[in-house]
PDB file of C-alpha atoms in Angstrom:
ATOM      1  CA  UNK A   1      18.200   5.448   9.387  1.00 52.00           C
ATOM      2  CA  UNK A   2      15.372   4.965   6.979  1.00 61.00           C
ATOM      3  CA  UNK A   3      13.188   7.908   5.888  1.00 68.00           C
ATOM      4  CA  UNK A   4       9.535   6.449   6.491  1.00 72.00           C
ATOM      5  CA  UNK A   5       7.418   7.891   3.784  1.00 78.00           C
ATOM      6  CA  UNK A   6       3.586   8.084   3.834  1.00 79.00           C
ATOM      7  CA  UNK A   7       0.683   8.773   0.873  1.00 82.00           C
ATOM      8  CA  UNK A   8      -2.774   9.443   1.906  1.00 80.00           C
ATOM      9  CA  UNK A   9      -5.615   7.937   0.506  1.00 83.00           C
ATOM     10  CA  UNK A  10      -8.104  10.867   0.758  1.00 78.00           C
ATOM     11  CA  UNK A  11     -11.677   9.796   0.734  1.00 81.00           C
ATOM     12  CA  UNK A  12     -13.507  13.265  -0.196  1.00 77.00           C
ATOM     13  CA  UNK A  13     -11.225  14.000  -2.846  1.00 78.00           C
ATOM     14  CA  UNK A  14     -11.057  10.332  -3.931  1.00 84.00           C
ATOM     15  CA  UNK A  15      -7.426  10.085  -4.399  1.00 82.00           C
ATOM     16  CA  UNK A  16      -4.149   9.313  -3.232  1.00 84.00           C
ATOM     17  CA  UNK A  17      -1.794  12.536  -2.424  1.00 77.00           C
ATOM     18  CA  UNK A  18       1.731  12.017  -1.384  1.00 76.00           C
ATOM     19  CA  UNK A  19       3.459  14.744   0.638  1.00 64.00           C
ATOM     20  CA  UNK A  20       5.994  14.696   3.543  1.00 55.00           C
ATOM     21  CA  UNK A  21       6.664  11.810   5.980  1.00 55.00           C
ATOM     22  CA  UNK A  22       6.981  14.569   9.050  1.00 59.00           C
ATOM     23  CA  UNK A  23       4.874  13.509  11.931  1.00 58.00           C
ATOM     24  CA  UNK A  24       3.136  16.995  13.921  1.00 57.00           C
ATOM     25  CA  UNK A  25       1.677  17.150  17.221  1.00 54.00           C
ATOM     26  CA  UNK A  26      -1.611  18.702  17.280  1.00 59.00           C
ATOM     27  CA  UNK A  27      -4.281  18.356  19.665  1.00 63.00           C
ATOM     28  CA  UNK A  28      -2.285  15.768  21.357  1.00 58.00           C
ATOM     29  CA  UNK A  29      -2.617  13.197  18.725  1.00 56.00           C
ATOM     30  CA  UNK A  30       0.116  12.578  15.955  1.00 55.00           C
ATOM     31  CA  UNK A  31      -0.330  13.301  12.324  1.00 60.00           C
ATOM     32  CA  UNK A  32       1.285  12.759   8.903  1.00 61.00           C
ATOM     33  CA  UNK A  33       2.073  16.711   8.249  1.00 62.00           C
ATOM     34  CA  UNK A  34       0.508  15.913   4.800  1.00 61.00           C
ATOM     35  CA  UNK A  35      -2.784  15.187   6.802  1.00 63.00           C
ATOM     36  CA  UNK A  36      -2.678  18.151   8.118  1.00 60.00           C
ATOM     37  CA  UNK A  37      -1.763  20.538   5.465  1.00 61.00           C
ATOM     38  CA  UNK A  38      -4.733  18.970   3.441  1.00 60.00           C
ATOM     39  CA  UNK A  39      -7.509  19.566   6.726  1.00 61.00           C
ATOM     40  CA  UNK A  40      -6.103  23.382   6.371  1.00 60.00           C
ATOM     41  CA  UNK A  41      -7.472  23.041   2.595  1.00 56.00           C
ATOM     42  CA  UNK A  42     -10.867  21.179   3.137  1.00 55.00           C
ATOM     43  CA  UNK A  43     -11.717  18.529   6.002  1.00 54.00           C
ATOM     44  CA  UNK A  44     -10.904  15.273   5.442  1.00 56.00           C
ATOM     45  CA  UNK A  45     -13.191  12.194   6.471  1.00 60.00           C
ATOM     46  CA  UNK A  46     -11.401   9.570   7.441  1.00 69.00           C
ATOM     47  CA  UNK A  47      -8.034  10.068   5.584  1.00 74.00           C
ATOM     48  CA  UNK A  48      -5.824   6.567   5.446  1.00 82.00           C
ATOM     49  CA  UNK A  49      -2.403   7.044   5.795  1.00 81.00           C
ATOM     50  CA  UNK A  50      -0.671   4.516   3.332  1.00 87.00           C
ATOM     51  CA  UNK A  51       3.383   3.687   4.665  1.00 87.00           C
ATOM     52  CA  UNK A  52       6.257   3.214   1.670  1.00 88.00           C
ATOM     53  CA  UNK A  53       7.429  -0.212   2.020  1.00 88.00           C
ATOM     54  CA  UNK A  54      11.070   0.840   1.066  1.00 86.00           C
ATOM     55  CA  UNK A  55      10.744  -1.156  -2.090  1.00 89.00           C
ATOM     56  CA  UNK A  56      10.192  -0.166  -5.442  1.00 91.00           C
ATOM     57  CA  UNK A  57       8.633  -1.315  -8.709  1.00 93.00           C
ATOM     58  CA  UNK A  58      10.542  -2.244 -12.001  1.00 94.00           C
ATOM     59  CA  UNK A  59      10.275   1.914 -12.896  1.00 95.00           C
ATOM     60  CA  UNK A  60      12.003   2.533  -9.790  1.00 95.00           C
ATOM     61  CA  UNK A  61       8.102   3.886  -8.264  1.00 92.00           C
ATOM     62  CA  UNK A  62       8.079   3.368  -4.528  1.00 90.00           C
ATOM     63  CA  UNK A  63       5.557   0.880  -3.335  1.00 92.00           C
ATOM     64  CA  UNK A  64       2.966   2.078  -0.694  1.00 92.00           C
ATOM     65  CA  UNK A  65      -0.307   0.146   0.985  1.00 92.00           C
ATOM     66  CA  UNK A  66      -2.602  -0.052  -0.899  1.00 92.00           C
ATOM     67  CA  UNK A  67      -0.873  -0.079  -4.349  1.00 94.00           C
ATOM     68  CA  UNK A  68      -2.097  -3.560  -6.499  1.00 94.00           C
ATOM     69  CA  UNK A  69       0.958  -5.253  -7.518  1.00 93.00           C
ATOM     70  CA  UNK A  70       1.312  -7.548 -11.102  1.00 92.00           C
ATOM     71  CA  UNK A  71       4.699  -9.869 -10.083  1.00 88.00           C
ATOM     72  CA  UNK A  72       5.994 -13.524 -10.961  1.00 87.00           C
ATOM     73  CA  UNK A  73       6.544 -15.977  -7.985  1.00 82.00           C
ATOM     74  CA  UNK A  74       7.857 -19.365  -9.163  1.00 79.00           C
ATOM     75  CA  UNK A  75       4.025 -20.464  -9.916  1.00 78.00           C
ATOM     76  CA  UNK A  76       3.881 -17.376 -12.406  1.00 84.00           C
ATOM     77  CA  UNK A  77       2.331 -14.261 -12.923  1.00 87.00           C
ATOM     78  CA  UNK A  78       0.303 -12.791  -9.670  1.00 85.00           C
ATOM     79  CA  UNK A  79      -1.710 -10.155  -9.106  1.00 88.00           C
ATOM     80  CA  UNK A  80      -2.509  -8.461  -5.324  1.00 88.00           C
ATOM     81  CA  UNK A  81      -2.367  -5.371  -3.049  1.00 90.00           C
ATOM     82  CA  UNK A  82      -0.022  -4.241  -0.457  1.00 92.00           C
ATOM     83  CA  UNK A  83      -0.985  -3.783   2.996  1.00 89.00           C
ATOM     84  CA  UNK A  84       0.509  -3.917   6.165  1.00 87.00           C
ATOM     85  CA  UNK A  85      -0.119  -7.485   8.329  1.00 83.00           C
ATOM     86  CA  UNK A  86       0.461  -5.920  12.039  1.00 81.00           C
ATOM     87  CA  UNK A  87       0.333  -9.190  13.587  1.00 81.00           C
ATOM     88  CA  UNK A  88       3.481 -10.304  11.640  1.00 77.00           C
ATOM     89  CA  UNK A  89       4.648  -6.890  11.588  1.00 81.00           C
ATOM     90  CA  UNK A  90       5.076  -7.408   7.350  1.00 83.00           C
ATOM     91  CA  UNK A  91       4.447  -5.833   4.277  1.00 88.00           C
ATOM     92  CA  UNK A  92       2.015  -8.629   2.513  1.00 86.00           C
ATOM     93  CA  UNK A  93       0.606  -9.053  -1.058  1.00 87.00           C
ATOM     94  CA  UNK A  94      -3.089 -10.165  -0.509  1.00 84.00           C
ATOM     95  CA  UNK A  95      -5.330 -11.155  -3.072  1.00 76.00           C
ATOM     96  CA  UNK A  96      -8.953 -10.985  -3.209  1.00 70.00           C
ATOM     97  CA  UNK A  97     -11.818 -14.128  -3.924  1.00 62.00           C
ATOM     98  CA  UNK A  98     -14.784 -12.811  -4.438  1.00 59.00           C
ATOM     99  CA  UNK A  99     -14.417  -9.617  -2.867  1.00 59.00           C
ATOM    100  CA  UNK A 100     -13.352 -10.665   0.223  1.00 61.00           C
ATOM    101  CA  UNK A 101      -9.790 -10.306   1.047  1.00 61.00           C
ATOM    102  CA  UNK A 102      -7.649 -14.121   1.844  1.00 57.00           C
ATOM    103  CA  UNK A 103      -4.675 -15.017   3.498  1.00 53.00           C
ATOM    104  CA  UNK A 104      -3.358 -18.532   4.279  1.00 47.00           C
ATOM    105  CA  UNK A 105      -1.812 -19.428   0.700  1.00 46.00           C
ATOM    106  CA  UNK A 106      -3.619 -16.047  -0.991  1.00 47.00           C
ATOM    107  CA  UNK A 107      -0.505 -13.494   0.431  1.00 56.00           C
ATOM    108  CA  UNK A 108       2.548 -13.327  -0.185  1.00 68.00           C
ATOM    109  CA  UNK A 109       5.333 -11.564   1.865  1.00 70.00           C
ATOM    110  CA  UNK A 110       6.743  -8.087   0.465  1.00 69.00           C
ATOM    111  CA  UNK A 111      10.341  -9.753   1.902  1.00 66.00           C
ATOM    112  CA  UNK A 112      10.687 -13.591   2.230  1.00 61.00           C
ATOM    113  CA  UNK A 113      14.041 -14.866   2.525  1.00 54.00           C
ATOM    114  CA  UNK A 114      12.609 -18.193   1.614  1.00 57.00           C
ATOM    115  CA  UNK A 115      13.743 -18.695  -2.018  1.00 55.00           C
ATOM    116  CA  UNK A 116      11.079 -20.691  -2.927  1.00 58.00           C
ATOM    117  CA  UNK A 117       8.602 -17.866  -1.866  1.00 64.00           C
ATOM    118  CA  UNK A 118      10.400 -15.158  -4.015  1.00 75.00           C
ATOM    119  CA  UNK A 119       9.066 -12.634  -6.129  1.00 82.00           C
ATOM    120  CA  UNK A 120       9.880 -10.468  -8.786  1.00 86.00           C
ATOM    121  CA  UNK A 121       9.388  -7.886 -11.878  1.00 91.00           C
ATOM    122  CA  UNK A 122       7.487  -6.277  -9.469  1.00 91.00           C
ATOM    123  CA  UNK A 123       5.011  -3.360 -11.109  1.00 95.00           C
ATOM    124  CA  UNK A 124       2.307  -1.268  -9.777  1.00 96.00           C
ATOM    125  CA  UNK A 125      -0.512  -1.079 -12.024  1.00 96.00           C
ATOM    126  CA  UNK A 126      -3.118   0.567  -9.771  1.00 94.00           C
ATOM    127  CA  UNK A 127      -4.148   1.036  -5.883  1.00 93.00           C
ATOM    128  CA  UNK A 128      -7.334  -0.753  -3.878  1.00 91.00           C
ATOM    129  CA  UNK A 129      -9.161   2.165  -3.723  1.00 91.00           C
ATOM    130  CA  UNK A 130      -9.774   2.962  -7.554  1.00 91.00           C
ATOM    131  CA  UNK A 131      -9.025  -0.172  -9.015  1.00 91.00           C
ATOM    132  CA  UNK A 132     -10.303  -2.694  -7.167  1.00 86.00           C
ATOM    133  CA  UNK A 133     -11.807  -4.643 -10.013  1.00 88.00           C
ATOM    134  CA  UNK A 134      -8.417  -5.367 -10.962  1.00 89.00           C
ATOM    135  CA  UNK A 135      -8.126  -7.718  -8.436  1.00 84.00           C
ATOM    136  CA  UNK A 136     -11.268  -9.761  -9.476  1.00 77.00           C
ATOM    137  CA  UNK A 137      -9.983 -10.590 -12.743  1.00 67.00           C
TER     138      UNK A 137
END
């Protein structure tokens, strides 16, 4: 069975924190243990939890939500974010046009078994919440 990994993006502390995947029971409601180890150190405001996609980059760096992607499909060089599409329960790569996010032909799925949809050389070279301007290029 698959270890499921979460990072939290952490609003008040603007930045991402990874800790342990443990889910806790408190107050009746289920948290990422790293949630709550970091509202015993300050409260948080609206922490994100961001899920590992089991895949990793070219440096062997897992790939969360929320990490922006650089990657060659067959049409070249991309560049998008990871999140999680819960309608099509899939990892996607989304891309931005002005601002706004896209989908139709804008994502691309973390795992297509189509060929002609592959990707590869896969690289993280930010996340969405720091570097979103690196989607706008």
């Amino acid at each position: 069975m698959r270890q499921i990994k979460f990072s939290v993006w952490d609003p008040t502390r603007k930045k991402i924190i990874k800790g342990e995947s443990d889910l806790v029971l408190k107050n009746g409601v289920f948290k990422a243990k790293i949630v709550q180890e970091l509202e015993g150190e300050s409260p948080i405001k609206r922490a994100i939890l961001l899920q590992n996609t089991g895949v990793r980059d070219n440096e062997d760096n897992d790939i969360n939500e929320g990490h922006i992607l650089k990657y060659m499909t067959g049409q070249g060089e991309k560049i998008g974010y990871v999140h999680y599409e819960g309608q099509a329960g899939a990892f996607n790569i989304s891309h931005l046009i002005k601002g706004e996010r896209v989908s139709g032909p804008y994502f691309t799925s973390l795992f297509s078994p189509d060929e002609k949809e592959a990707i590869w050389d896969l690289k993280i070279v930010g996340n969405f919440f720091t570097n979103k301007e690196i989607l706008e290029q």
